[in-house]
Amino acid sequence: RLYRDEAETLTHVASSPCRLSMYARSAIRLGKVLQSAGVVNASNIVTLAHEGKVAVITLNQPDKLNALTAEMGEAFSQTVASLEDKVNDDSVRAVVLTGAGRAFSAGGDLKFLHDRTNPEISFGDKNFRTMMKYYSNLLTLRDLPVPILSAINGAAVGAGLCLALATDIRLASKSTKLGFNFTRLGIHPGMAVTHFLPQLVGHQKAYAMLLTGELMTGEEAEKLGVVLKCCETPEETVSETMKMAQNIAENSPVAVRTTVATLRAQQNYGLEQSLQREASGQTQCYNSPDLLVGLAAIKSKTRPKF
C-alpha cells in the first residue's frame, strides 16, 4: 500500500511543470518508503556493491542485455535512494555504474515502446507523464553529490548510452558498439541526450550522430569525446574505472563535492526544458506509424522502410 500510494504521488508530481530535481526527490522518497518496508530492489535486477569508499551499481539483466525497462528504472531509483545515507556520512565518495554480462545496456525496452503506441493507454498527456517519470527514475543518479563514473563494458545503445552520458566520466571497451539509434527506430531521442551530447561533441557532430543513428566503436567514441578513454577489454574497462574512482575517493571530499556541484550546475542549465521537449517529441512519435515500422524491422532484423 505504501508503494502504491507513493507511486501515485510520484505520478502526480511528474504531471506538473516542476523541475527535474523535484521528480528526483520523489523517486528517492519512494525508494526510502520501500526501504522502510524492507523492499529495496527485491528483484535484484540492479545490484549494489562496495569497494572501500566506492559504490558499484550494476545493471543486472544480462539475458536481456540490461535493457532499461520500466521495472529496471524503478529498481535503479531505489538503489540510488539506498545510497543516500552512505553518501551523507562520507562512507561513499564515488559511484561506478556498469552492466552485467556482455552489454552495458542495449537501450530501451521494446515492449515498453510498443505499449506506448496503444491508444487505450496513451490518451491525453499520459505518455508525456510516463516518459518524464521514466527519465527521473534513471537520472536521479545525478542527485548524488559525488562523482559518477560509467564503466561501459559492452554495448551501449539508445537509452543505455544516454544513461552513461548523464554520468560525469565514461570509460569504454575499445571494440564495444555505442550509438543513438532513435531515428532509425522511428522515435525522438530521449533521456537528456539532446542536452548532454552537444555539450560533449558540439552541435554539428551531435546532429550527425542523432540523425544518422550510426554505431561507433569505443575507440571512435574516445576520438569524438563521448568517452574519456577506451580500454582493450571489458575487464580492463571496469578495472580502470574502479582505479579512477578510488583515486578520486582519496581526495578531499569537500573539494570533490563542491567541484562536482559547480560543474553539474553548468551542465544542468536548460536540462528541464530539454527533457520536456524530448518527452513531447517522443509522445508525437508514439502517435505515428513510423515507430511500429521500426519495431517490426528490429524483430525481422531488416532495415526499416519508412
Coordinates of C-alpha atoms in Angstrom, one line a residue, residues 60-295:
N60 CA 21.9 -6.9 -13.8
Q61 CA 19.7 -8.4 -16.5
P62 CA 22.3 -9.9 -18.8
D63 CA 19.8 -12.2 -20.6
K64 CA 18.1 -9.0 -21.8
L65 CA 21.3 -7.1 -22.4
N66 CA 20.4 -4.9 -19.5
A67 CA 17.5 -3.2 -21.4
L68 CA 16.2 -0.2 -19.4
T69 CA 12.7 -1.5 -18.7
A70 CA 10.3 0.5 -16.5
E71 CA 10.9 -2.2 -13.8
M72 CA 14.7 -1.6 -14.0
G73 CA 14.1 2.1 -13.8
E74 CA 12.2 1.6 -10.5
A75 CA 14.8 -0.7 -9.1
F76 CA 17.5 1.8 -10.2
S77 CA 15.9 4.7 -8.3
Q78 CA 15.5 2.5 -5.2
T79 CA 19.2 1.5 -5.4
V80 CA 20.2 5.2 -5.7
A81 CA 18.0 6.1 -2.7
S82 CA 19.6 3.3 -0.6
L83 CA 23.0 5.1 -1.1
E84 CA 21.9 8.4 0.2
D85 CA 22.8 7.8 3.9
K86 CA 26.2 6.4 3.0
V87 CA 26.9 9.4 0.8
N88 CA 25.8 11.7 3.5
D89 CA 28.1 10.1 6.2
D90 CA 31.0 10.1 3.7
S91 CA 31.3 6.3 3.6
V92 CA 30.7 6.6 -0.2
R93 CA 32.7 9.1 -2.1
A94 CA 32.3 7.9 -5.7
V95 CA 30.0 5.7 -7.7
V96 CA 30.7 3.4 -10.6
L97 CA 28.0 2.3 -13.0
T98 CA 28.4 -0.8 -15.2
G99 CA 26.4 -3.7 -16.7
A100 CA 26.4 -7.4 -16.1
G101 CA 27.3 -9.8 -19.0
R102 CA 28.3 -8.6 -22.5
A103 CA 26.4 -5.3 -22.5
F104 CA 26.3 -2.1 -20.5
S105 CA 22.8 -1.6 -21.7
A106 CA 21.2 -2.3 -25.1
G107 CA 18.8 0.5 -24.6
G108 CA 15.0 0.9 -24.0
D109 CA 12.6 -2.0 -23.7
L110 CA 10.9 -2.7 -27.0
K111 CA 7.7 -3.9 -25.3
F112 CA 7.5 -0.6 -23.3
L113 CA 7.9 1.3 -26.6
H114 CA 5.2 -0.7 -28.3
D115 CA 2.8 -0.3 -25.4
R116 CA 3.1 3.4 -25.7
T117 CA 1.5 3.2 -29.2
N118 CA -1.7 1.7 -27.8
P119 CA -4.4 4.4 -27.8
E120 CA -6.1 2.8 -24.8
I121 CA -3.1 3.6 -22.6
S122 CA -1.7 6.7 -24.3
F123 CA -4.6 9.1 -24.1
G124 CA -4.2 12.7 -23.2
D125 CA -0.8 13.5 -21.7
K126 CA -0.2 10.1 -20.2
N127 CA 2.7 9.2 -22.5
F128 CA 4.3 12.6 -21.7
R129 CA 4.0 11.9 -17.9
T130 CA 5.2 8.3 -18.3
M131 CA 8.3 9.4 -20.1
M132 CA 9.1 12.1 -17.6
K133 CA 8.8 9.6 -14.8
Y134 CA 11.0 7.1 -16.7
Y135 CA 13.7 9.8 -17.2
S136 CA 13.5 10.8 -13.5
N137 CA 13.9 7.2 -12.2
L138 CA 17.2 6.9 -14.1
L139 CA 18.5 10.5 -13.9
T140 CA 18.1 10.5 -10.2
L141 CA 21.6 9.3 -10.1
R142 CA 22.7 12.9 -10.8
D143 CA 21.2 13.9 -7.5
L144 CA 24.0 12.1 -5.6
P145 CA 26.6 14.8 -4.8
V146 CA 29.6 12.5 -5.6
P147 CA 31.3 11.8 -8.9
I148 CA 29.6 9.1 -11.0
L149 CA 31.7 7.1 -13.4
S150 CA 30.5 4.7 -16.2
A151 CA 32.4 1.6 -17.0
I152 CA 31.0 0.8 -20.4
N153 CA 32.0 -2.8 -20.5
G154 CA 29.8 -3.8 -23.5
A155 CA 27.2 -2.5 -26.0
A156 CA 25.6 0.8 -25.0
V157 CA 22.9 1.8 -27.4
G158 CA 20.0 4.3 -27.4
A159 CA 18.8 4.9 -23.8
G160 CA 21.7 2.8 -22.5
L161 CA 24.3 5.3 -23.9
C162 CA 22.0 8.2 -22.8
L163 CA 22.3 6.9 -19.2
A164 CA 26.1 6.8 -19.5
L165 CA 26.1 10.4 -20.9
A166 CA 24.3 11.5 -17.7
T167 CA 27.3 10.4 -15.6
D168 CA 30.4 12.5 -15.1
I169 CA 33.1 10.4 -16.6
R170 CA 33.0 7.5 -19.0
L171 CA 35.4 4.7 -20.0
A172 CA 34.6 2.2 -22.6
S173 CA 35.9 -1.1 -24.1
K174 CA 37.8 -0.5 -27.3
S175 CA 35.7 -2.7 -29.6
T176 CA 32.3 -2.3 -28.0
K177 CA 29.4 -0.8 -30.0
L178 CA 27.9 2.5 -29.0
G179 CA 25.3 4.7 -30.6
F180 CA 22.0 6.5 -30.6
N181 CA 19.6 4.5 -32.9
F182 CA 16.5 6.5 -32.1
T183 CA 15.7 7.9 -35.6
R184 CA 16.4 4.5 -37.1
L185 CA 13.8 3.1 -34.8
G186 CA 11.3 5.9 -35.5
I187 CA 11.4 7.8 -32.3
H188 CA 12.7 11.1 -30.9
P189 CA 15.9 10.8 -28.8
G190 CA 15.3 10.9 -25.0
M191 CA 16.7 10.9 -21.5
A192 CA 18.6 14.2 -21.9
V193 CA 20.8 13.1 -24.8
T194 CA 19.8 16.2 -26.8
H195 CA 21.1 18.2 -23.8
F196 CA 24.3 16.4 -22.9
L197 CA 25.6 15.2 -26.3
P198 CA 26.0 18.7 -27.8
Q199 CA 27.9 19.8 -24.7
L200 CA 30.4 16.9 -25.3
V201 CA 30.9 16.9 -29.1
G202 CA 29.4 20.2 -30.3
H203 CA 26.2 20.7 -32.2
Q204 CA 27.2 19.6 -35.7
K205 CA 28.5 16.2 -34.5
A206 CA 25.5 15.8 -32.3
Y207 CA 23.2 16.4 -35.3
A208 CA 25.1 13.8 -37.3
M209 CA 25.2 11.2 -34.5
L210 CA 21.5 11.6 -33.6
L211 CA 20.1 11.9 -37.2
T212 CA 22.1 9.1 -38.8
G213 CA 21.8 6.7 -35.8
E214 CA 25.1 5.1 -36.8
L215 CA 27.0 3.0 -34.4
M216 CA 30.6 3.7 -33.3
T217 CA 33.3 1.7 -31.5
G218 CA 34.8 2.7 -28.2
E219 CA 37.9 3.9 -30.0
E220 CA 35.8 6.2 -32.2
A221 CA 33.9 7.4 -29.1
E222 CA 37.1 8.4 -27.5
K223 CA 38.2 10.4 -30.5
L224 CA 34.8 12.2 -30.5
G225 CA 35.0 12.9 -26.8
V226 CA 32.0 10.8 -25.9
V227 CA 34.2 8.7 -23.6
L228 CA 37.3 9.8 -21.8
K229 CA 39.3 6.7 -22.5
C230 CA 38.9 3.3 -24.2
C231 CA 40.4 0.1 -22.9
E232 CA 41.4 -3.1 -24.6
T233 CA 38.9 -5.4 -22.9
P234 CA 35.7 -5.1 -20.9
E235 CA 37.5 -6.4 -17.8
E236 CA 40.2 -3.7 -18.2
T237 CA 37.4 -1.1 -18.6
V238 CA 35.9 -1.9 -15.3
S239 CA 39.3 -2.2 -13.6
E240 CA 40.5 1.2 -14.9
T241 CA 37.2 2.9 -14.0
M242 CA 37.5 1.5 -10.5
K243 CA 41.1 2.7 -10.2
M244 CA 40.0 6.2 -11.2
A245 CA 37.0 6.2 -8.8
Q246 CA 39.3 5.1 -5.9
N247 CA 41.8 7.7 -6.8
I248 CA 39.1 10.4 -6.7
A249 CA 37.8 8.9 -3.4
E250 CA 41.2 9.6 -1.8
N251 CA 41.0 13.3 -2.5
S252 CA 39.3 15.9 -0.2
P253 CA 35.6 15.0 -0.1
V254 CA 34.6 18.6 0.4
A255 CA 36.7 19.8 -2.6
V256 CA 35.4 17.0 -4.8
R257 CA 31.8 17.5 -4.0
T258 CA 31.8 21.3 -4.4
T259 CA 33.6 20.8 -7.8
V260 CA 31.0 18.3 -8.9
A261 CA 28.2 20.7 -7.8
T262 CA 29.7 23.5 -9.8
L263 CA 30.3 21.5 -13.0
R264 CA 26.8 19.9 -12.8
A265 CA 25.2 23.3 -12.3
Q266 CA 26.7 24.5 -15.6
Q267 CA 25.6 21.2 -17.3
N268 CA 22.1 21.4 -15.9
Y269 CA 21.2 24.8 -17.2
G270 CA 18.3 24.2 -19.5
L271 CA 18.1 20.5 -18.7
E272 CA 14.5 20.5 -17.6
Q273 CA 13.4 22.2 -20.8
S274 CA 15.3 19.7 -22.9
L275 CA 13.6 16.8 -21.0
Q276 CA 10.2 18.2 -21.5
R277 CA 10.9 18.7 -25.2
E278 CA 12.2 15.2 -25.5
A279 CA 9.1 13.7 -23.8
S280 CA 6.9 15.8 -26.1
G281 CA 8.8 14.7 -29.2
Q282 CA 8.6 11.0 -28.1
T283 CA 4.8 11.4 -27.4
Q284 CA 4.4 12.6 -31.0
C285 CA 6.3 9.6 -32.3
Y286 CA 4.2 7.2 -30.3
N287 CA 1.2 8.5 -32.3
S288 CA 3.0 7.9 -35.6
P289 CA 3.0 4.6 -37.6
D290 CA 6.8 5.1 -38.1
L291 CA 7.6 3.6 -34.7
L292 CA 5.7 0.4 -35.4
V293 CA 7.6 0.1 -38.7
G294 CA 10.9 0.5 -36.8
L295 CA 9.9 -2.0 -34.1

